[in-house]
Short mmCIF file of C-alpha atoms and ligand atoms in Angstrom, two decimals:
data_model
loop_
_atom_site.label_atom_id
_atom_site.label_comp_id
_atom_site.label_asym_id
_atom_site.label_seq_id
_atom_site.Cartn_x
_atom_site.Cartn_y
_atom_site.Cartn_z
CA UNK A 104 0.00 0.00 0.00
CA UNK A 105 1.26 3.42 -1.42
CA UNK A 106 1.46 6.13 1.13
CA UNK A 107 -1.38 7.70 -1.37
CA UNK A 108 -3.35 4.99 -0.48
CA UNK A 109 -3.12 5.60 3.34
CA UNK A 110 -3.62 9.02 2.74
CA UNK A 111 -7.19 8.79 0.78
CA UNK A 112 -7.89 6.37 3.54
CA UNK A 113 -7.36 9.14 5.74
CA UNK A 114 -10.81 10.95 4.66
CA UNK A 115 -12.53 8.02 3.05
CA UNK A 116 -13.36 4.88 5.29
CA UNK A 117 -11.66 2.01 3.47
CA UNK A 118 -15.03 0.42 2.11
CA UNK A 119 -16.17 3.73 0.26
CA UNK A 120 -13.02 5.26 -0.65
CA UNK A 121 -14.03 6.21 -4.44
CA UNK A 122 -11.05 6.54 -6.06
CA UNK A 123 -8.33 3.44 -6.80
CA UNK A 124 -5.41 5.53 -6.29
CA UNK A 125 -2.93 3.16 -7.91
CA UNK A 126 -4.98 2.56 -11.04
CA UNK A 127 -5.30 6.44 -11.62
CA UNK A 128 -0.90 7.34 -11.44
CA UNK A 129 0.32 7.24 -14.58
CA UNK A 130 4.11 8.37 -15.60
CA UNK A 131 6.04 10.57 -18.30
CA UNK A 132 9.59 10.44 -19.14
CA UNK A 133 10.86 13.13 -20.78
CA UNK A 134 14.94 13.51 -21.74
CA UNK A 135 16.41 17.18 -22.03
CA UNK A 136 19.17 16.72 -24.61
CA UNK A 137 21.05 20.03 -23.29
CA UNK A 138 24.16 20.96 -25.04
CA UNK A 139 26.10 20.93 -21.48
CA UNK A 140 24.82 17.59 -20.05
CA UNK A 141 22.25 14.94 -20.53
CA UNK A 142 18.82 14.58 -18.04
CA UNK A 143 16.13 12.54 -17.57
CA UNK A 144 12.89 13.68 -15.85
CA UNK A 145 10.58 10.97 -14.57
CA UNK A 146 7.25 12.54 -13.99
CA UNK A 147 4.77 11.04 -11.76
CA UNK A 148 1.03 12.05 -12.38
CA UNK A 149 -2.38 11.41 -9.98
CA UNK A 150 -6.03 11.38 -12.04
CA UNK A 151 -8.28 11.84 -8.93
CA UNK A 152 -11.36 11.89 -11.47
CA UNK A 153 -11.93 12.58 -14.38
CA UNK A 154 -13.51 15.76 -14.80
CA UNK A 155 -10.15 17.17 -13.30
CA UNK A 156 -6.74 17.95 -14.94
CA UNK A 157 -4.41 15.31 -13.13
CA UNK A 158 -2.17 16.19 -10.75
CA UNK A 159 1.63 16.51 -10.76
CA UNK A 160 2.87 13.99 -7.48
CA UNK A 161 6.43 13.84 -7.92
CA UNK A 162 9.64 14.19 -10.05
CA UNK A 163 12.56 11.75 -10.66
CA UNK A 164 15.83 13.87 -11.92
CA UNK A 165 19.04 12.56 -13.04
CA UNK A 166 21.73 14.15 -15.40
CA UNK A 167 24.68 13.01 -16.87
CA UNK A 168 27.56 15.00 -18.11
CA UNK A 169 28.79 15.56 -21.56
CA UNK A 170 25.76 16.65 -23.65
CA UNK A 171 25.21 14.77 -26.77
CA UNK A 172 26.73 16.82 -29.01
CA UNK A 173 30.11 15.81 -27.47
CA UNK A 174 29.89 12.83 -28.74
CA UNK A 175 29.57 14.29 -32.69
CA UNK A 176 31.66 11.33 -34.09
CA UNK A 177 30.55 8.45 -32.09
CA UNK A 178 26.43 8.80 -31.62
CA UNK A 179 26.45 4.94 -30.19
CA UNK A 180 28.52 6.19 -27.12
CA UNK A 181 26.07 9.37 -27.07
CA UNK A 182 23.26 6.77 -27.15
CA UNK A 183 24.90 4.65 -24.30
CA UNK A 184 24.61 7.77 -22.23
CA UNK A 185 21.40 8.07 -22.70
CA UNK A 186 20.29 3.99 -22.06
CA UNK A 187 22.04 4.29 -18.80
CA UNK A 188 19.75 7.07 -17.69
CA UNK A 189 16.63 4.90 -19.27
CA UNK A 190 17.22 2.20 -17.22
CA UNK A 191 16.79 4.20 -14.12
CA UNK A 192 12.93 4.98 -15.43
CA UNK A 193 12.63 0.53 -15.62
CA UNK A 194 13.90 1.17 -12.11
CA UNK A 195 10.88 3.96 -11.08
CA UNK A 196 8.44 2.81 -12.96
CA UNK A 197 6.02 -0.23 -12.30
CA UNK A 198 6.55 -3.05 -15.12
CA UNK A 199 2.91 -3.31 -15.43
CA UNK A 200 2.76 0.93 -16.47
CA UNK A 201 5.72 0.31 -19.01
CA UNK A 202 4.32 -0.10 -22.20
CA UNK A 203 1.70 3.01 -21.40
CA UNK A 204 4.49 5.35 -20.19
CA UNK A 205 5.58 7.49 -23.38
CA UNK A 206 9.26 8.24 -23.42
CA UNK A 207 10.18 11.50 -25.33
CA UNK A 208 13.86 13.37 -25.65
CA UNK A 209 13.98 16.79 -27.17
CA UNK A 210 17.72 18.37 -28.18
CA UNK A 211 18.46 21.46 -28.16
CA UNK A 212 20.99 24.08 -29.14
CA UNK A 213 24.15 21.97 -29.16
CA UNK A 214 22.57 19.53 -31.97
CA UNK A 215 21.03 22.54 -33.27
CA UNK A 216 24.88 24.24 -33.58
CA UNK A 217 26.01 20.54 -35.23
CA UNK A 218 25.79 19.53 -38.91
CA UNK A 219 22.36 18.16 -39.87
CA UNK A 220 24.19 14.85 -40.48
CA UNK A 221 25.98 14.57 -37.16
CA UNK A 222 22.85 15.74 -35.32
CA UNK A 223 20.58 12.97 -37.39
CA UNK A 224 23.26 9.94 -36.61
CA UNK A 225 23.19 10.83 -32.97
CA UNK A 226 19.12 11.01 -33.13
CA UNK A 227 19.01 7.35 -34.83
CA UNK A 228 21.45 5.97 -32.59
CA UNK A 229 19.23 7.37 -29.77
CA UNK A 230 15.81 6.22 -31.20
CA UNK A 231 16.61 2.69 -31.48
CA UNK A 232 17.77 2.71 -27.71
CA UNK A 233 14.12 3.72 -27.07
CA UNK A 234 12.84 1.29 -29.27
CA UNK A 235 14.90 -1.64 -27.64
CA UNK A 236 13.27 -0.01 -24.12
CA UNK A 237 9.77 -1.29 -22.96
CA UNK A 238 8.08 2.08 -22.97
CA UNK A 239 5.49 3.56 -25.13
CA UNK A 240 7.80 5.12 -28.27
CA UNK A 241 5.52 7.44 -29.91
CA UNK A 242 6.11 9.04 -33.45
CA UNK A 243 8.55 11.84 -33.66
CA UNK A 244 9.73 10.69 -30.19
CA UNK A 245 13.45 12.04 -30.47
CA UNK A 246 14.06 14.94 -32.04
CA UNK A 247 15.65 18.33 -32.09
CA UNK A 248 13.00 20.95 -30.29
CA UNK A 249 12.32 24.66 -31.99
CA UNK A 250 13.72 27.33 -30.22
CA UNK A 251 10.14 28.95 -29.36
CA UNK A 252 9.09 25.60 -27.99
CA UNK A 253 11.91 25.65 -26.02
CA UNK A 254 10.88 29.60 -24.27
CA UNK A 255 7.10 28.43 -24.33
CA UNK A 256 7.35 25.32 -22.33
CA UNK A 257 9.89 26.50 -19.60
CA UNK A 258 7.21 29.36 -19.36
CA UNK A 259 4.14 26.48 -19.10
CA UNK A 260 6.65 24.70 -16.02
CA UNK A 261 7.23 28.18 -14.00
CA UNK A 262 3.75 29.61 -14.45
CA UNK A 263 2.06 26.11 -13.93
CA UNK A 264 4.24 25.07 -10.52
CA UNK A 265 3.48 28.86 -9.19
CA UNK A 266 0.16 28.42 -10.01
CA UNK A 267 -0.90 30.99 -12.19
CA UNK A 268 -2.20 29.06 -14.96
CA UNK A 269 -5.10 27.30 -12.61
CA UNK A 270 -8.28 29.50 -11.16
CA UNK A 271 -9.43 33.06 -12.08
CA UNK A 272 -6.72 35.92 -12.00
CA UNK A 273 -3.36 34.82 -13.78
CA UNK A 274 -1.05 36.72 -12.97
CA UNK A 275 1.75 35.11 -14.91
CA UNK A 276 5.22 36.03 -15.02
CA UNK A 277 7.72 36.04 -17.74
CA UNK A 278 10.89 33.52 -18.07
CA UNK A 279 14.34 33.83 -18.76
CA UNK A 280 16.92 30.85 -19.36
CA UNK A 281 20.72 30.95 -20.02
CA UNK A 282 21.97 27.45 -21.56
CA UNK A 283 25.33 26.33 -22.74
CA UNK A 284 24.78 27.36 -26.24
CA UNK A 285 21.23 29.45 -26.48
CA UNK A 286 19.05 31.67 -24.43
CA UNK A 287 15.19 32.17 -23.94
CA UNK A 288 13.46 35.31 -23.25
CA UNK A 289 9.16 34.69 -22.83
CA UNK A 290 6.61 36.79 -21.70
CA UNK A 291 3.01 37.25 -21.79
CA UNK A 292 2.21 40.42 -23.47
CA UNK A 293 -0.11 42.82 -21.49
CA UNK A 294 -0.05 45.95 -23.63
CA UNK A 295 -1.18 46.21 -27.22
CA UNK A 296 1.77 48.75 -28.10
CA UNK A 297 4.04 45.14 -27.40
CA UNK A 298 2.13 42.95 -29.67
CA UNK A 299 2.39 46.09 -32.73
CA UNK A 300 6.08 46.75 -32.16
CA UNK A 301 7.29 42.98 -32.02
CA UNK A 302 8.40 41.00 -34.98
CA UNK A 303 5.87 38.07 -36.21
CA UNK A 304 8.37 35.40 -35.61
CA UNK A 305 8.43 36.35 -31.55
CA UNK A 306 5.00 35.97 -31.38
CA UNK A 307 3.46 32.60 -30.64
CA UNK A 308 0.30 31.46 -30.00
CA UNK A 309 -0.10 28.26 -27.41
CA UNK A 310 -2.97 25.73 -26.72
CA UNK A 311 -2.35 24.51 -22.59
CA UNK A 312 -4.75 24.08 -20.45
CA UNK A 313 -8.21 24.67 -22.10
CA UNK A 314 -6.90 28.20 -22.68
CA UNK A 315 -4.71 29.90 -25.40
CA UNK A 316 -1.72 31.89 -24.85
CA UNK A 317 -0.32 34.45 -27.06
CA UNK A 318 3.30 34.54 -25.94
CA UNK A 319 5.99 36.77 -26.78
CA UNK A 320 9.49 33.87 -26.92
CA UNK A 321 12.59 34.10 -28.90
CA UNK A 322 15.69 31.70 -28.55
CA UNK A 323 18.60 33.20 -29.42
CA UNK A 324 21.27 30.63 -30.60
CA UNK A 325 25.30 31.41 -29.57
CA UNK A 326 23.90 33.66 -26.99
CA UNK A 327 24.06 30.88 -24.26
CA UNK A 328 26.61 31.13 -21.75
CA UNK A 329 29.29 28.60 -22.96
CA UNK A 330 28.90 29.65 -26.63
CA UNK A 331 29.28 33.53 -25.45
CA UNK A 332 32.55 32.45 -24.35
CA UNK A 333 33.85 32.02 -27.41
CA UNK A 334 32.16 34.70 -29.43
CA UNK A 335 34.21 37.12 -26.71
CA UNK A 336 37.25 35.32 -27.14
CA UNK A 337 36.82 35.10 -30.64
CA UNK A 338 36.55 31.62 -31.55
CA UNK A 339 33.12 31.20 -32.89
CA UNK A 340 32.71 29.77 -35.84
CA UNK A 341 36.40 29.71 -36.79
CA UNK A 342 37.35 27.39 -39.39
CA UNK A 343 40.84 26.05 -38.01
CA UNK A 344 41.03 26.37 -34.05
CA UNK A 345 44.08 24.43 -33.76
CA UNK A 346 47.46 25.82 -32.74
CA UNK A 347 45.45 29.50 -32.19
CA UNK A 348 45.63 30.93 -28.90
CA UNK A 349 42.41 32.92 -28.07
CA UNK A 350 42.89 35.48 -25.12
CA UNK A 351 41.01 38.00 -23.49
CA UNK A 352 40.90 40.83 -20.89
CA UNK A 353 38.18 38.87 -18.74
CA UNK A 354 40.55 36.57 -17.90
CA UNK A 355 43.57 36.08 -15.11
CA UNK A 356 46.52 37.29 -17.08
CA UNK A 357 48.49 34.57 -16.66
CA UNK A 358 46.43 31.95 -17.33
CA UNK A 359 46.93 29.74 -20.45
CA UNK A 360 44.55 26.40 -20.47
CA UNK A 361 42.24 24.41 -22.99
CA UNK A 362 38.53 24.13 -22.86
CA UNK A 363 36.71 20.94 -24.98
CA UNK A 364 32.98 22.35 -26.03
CA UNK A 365 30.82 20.84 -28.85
CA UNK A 366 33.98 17.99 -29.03
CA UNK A 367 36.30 21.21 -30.44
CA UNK A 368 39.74 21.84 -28.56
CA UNK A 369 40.30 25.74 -27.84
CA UNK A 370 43.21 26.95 -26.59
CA UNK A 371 42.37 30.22 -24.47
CA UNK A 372 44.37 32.69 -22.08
CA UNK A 373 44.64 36.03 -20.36
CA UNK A 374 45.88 39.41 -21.40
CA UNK A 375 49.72 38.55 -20.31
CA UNK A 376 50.60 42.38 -21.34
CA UNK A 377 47.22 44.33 -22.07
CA UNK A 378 44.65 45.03 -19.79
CA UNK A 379 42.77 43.02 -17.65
CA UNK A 380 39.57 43.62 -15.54
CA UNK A 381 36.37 44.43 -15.11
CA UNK A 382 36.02 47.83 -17.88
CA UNK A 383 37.94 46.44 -20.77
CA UNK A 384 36.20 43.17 -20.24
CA UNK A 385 32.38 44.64 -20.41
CA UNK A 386 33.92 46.57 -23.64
CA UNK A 387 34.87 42.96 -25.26
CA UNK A 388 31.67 41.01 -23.94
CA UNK A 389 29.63 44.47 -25.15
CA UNK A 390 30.39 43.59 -28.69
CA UNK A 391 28.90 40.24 -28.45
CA UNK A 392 25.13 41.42 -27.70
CA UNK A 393 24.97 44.75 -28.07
CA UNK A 394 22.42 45.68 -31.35
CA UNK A 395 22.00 41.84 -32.00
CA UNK A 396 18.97 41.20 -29.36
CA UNK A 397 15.36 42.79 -29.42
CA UNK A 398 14.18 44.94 -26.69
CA UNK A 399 10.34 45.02 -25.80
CA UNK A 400 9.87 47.94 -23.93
CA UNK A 401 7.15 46.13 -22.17
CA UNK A 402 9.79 44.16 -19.95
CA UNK A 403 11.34 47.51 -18.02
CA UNK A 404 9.06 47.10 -15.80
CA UNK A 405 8.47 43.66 -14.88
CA UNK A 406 9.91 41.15 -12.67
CA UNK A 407 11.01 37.56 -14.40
CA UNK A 408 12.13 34.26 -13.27
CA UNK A 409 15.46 33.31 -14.23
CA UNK A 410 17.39 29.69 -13.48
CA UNK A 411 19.92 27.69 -15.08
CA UNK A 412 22.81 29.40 -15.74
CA UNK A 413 21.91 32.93 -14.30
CA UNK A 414 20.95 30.78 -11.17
CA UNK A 415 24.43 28.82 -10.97
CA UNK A 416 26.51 31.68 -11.31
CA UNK A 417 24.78 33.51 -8.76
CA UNK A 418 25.34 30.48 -6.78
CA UNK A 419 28.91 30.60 -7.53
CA UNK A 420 29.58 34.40 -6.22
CA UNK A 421 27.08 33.71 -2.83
CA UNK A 422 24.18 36.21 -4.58
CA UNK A 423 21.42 33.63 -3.62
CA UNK A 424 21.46 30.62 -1.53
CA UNK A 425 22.11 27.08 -3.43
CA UNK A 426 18.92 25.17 -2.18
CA UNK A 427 17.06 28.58 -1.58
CA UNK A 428 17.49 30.72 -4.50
CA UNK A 429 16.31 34.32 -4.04
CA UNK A 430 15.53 37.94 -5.44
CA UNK A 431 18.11 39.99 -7.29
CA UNK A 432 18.14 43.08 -8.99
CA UNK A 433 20.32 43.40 -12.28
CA UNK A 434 22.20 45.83 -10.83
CA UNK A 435 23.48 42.74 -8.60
CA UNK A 436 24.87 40.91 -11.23
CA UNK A 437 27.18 44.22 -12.33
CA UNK A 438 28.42 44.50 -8.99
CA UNK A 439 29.35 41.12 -8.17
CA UNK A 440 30.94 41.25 -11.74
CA UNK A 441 33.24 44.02 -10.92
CA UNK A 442 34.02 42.61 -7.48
CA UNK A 443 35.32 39.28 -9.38
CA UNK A 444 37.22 41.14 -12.33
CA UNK A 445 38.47 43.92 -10.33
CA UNK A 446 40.21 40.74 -7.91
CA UNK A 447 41.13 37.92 -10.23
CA UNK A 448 43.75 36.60 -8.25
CA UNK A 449 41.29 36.43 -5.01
CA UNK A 450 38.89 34.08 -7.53
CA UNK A 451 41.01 31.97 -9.18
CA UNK A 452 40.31 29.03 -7.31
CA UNK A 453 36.66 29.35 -8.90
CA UNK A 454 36.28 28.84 -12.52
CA UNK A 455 38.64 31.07 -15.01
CA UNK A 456 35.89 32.21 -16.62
CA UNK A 457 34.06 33.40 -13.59
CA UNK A 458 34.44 37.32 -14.34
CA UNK A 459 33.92 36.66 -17.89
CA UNK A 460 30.73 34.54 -17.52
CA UNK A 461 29.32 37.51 -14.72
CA UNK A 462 30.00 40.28 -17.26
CA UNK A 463 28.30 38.37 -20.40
CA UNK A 464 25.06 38.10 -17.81
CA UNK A 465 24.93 41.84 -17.01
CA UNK A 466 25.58 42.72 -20.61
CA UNK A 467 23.38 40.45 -21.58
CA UNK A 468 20.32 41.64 -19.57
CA UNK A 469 21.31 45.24 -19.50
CA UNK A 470 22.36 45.80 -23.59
CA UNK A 471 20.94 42.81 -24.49
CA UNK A 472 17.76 42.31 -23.61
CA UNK A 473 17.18 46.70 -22.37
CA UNK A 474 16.47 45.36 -18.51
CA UNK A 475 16.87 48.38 -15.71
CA UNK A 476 19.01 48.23 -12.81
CA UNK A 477 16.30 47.51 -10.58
CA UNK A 478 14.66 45.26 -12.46
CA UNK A 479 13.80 42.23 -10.40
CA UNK A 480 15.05 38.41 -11.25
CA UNK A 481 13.65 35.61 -8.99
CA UNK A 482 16.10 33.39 -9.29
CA UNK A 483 14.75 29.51 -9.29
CA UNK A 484 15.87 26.19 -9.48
CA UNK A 485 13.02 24.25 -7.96
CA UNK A 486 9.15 25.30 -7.46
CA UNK A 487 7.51 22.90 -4.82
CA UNK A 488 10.50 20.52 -5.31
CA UNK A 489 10.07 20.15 -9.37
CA UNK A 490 12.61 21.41 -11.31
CA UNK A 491 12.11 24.75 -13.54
CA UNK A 492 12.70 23.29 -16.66
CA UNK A 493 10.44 23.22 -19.89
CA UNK A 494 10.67 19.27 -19.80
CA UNK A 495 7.16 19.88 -17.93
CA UNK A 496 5.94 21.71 -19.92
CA UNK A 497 6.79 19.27 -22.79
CA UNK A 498 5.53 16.10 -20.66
CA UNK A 499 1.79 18.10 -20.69
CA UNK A 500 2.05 18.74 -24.41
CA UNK A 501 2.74 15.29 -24.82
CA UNK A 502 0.41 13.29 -22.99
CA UNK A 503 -2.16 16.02 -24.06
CA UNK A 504 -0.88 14.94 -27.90
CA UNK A 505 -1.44 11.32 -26.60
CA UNK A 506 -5.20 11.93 -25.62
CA UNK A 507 -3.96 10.94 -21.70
CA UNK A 508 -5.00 14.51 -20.29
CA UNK A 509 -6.90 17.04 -21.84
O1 LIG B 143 16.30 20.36 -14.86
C1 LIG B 143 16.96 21.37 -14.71
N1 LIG B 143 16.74 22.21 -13.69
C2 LIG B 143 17.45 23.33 -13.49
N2 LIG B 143 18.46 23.70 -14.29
C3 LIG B 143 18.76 22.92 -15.33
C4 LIG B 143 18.04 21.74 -15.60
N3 LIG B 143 18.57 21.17 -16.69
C5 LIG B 143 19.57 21.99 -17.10
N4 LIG B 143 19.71 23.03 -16.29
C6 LIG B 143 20.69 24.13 -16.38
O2 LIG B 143 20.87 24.51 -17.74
C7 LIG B 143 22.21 24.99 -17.93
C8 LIG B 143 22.87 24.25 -19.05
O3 LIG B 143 22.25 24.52 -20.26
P1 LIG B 143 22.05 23.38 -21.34
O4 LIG B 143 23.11 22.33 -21.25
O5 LIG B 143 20.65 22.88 -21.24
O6 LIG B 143 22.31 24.15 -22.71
P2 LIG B 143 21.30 24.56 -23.88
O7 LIG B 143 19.99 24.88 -23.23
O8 LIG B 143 21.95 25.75 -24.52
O9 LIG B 143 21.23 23.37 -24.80
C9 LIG B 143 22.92 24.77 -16.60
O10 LIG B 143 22.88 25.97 -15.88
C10 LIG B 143 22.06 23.73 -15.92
O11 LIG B 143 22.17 23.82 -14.51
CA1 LIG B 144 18.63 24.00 -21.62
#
């Protein structure tokens, strides 16, 4: 007996307790393909009748580091990564729910940034571990996600685990994630002026829920963290990396080391003679975003949840707590980046790229994106002990798309 059981029980004397609580949990598995690591998400739902939406009970999380698209020229070691984090779903899931338990993985930017052949032979490779598996394998189950599904389903997750997307007044807020290799900005427009100033192709209207969303997304690809690294140091999309050594102001001057990303080699170092710090540094990392994103003017005033990257580094430099998160302003972000840049020695223990990674996020929401100082950031990993990620989003689309919910 589940503690679910014990818990209906609990209102319900056992001979009249309506609902079968076993025979009403059914399961999702969804994979996030991320261009920094691999995850699973096991997602365990409760149908307490079935007039009702079902209920989210519980997540299963795992990751596994390289992403896929480390493994460009050998997709059946890619695919091995990815069976070893299958077998943990055998493992959580009950062998009589297998074969009704869809499995899904969606890639995105590092397979988007690989050739279309490389990408595909790492897809096959992948699908025909899921086909060997004893879960439901719908059509089209692996695949490489658009970049507006990616914005509009991390803002389904945030704005369904807070609870704005249930009851009467939604007051929903707007998302912002910072991958390896892309970055999501989505929003729900509340002025008309937004909807007549923004380009088509950020618009994008969204069935969840019994309701329709007209959201404003855009994923910008080489704007995530890892692949703004290179565009400062200069090494995006250069033919011949080998033998080059790519330096920059942002980091410790003395510094010479190699970083693998996407399965290239670059060799990268510090400023041995030039400058170094936190001024020439936002002057490098400025010429990365500056002009290239759009602003909605909308968004100067609003607060947004941000997580993955924006939330690690802010982990990294103390700004929030790891298993609490918190409330920044930009202006937080700046500081905290001159602090670091301004003291290299003092934080060379922590990653090299610290200073450089800090300055990116403040250019990034200040040129980039036309935030204010003040503007707020809740800063989330976890809401109610699920992860902020759009794989929940994508599990609802999916078993929505399977006729399992409605
Ligand atoms: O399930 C999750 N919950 C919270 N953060 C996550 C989750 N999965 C990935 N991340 C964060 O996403 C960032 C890595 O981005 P990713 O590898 O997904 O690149 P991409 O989105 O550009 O493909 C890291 O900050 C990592 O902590
Ligand atoms: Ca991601």
């Amino acid at each position: 007996h589940s503690n679910r059981e014990m818990w209906f029980k609990h209102f319900f004397p056992p001979n009249v307790c309506p609902i079968d609580a076993k025979a009403n949990t059914f399961y999702g598995i969804m994979f996030d393909a991320g261009s920094t690591g691999t995850r699973i998400h096991i997602y365990t739902f409760v149908q307490k009748s079935p007039e009702n939406l079902p209920e989210l009970e519980g997540e299963i999380f795992e990751s596994v580091k390289p992403g896929l698209s480390a493994y460009a020229d050998q997709p059946e070691k890619g695919a091995e990564s990815v069976k070893r984090l299958l077998d943990m779903a055998i493992e959580a899931v009950p062998p009589h729910l297998w074969k009704k338990t869809p499995v899904v993985l969606k890639a995105t930017a590092g397979l988007r940034l690989l050739s279309e052949e490389k990408a595909q032979a790492l897809l096959l490779e992948v699908r025909e571990v899921f086909e060997e598996s004893p879960f439901l394998v719908p059509e089209d189950s692996v695949s490489i996600m658009d970049g507006s599904y990616e914005g509009i389903l991390a803002w389904i997750t945030v704005n369904f685990l807070t609870g704005q997307l249930s009851g009467q007044n939604q007051h929903t807020v707007g998302t912002l994630d910072l991958g390896g290799a892309s970055t999501q900005i989505t929003f729900l427009p509340r002025f008309e002026e937004t909807l007549k100033e923004t380009p088509g192709d950020f618009l994008t209207s969204f069935e969840m829920f019994n309701s329709t969303y007209k959201l404003y997304t855009h994923s910008y690809l080489g704007f995530g963290l890892k692949a703004a690294r290179l565009a400062t140091l200069g090494a995006l999309n250069v033919e011949a990396v080998d033998g080059q050594m790519f330096r920059s102001s942002c980091l410790p001057k003395q510094l010479e080391a190699e970083w693998h990303f996407g399965g290239v080699k670059y060799q990268y170092g510090g400023n041995k003679e030039g400058e170094t710090g936190f001024k020439p540094c936002y002057l490098e990392v400025l010429k990365v975003v500056k002009g290239k994103l759009h602003q909605p003017d909308e968004i100067r005033g609003s607060s947004f949840y941000a997580f993955s990257y924006y939330y690690d580094r802010a982990v990294d430099t103390n700004l929030i707590d790891y298993e609490q998160g918190g409330v920044l302003e930009v202006k937080d972000f700046e500081r905290k980046a001159k602090e670091v840049c301004d003291n290299m020695e003092r934080y060379n223990s922590a990653s090299p790229f610290l200073c450089m990674d800090l300055t990116y996020i403040t250019a990034l929401l200040k040129e980039g994106f036309g935030f204010r100082d003040n503007t707020l950031l809740q800063l989330t990993k976890k809401v109610n002990n699920i992860e902020t990620s759009w794989t929940l989003g994508a599990t609802f689309h999916l078993l929505q798309s399977l006729g399992i919910t409605h």
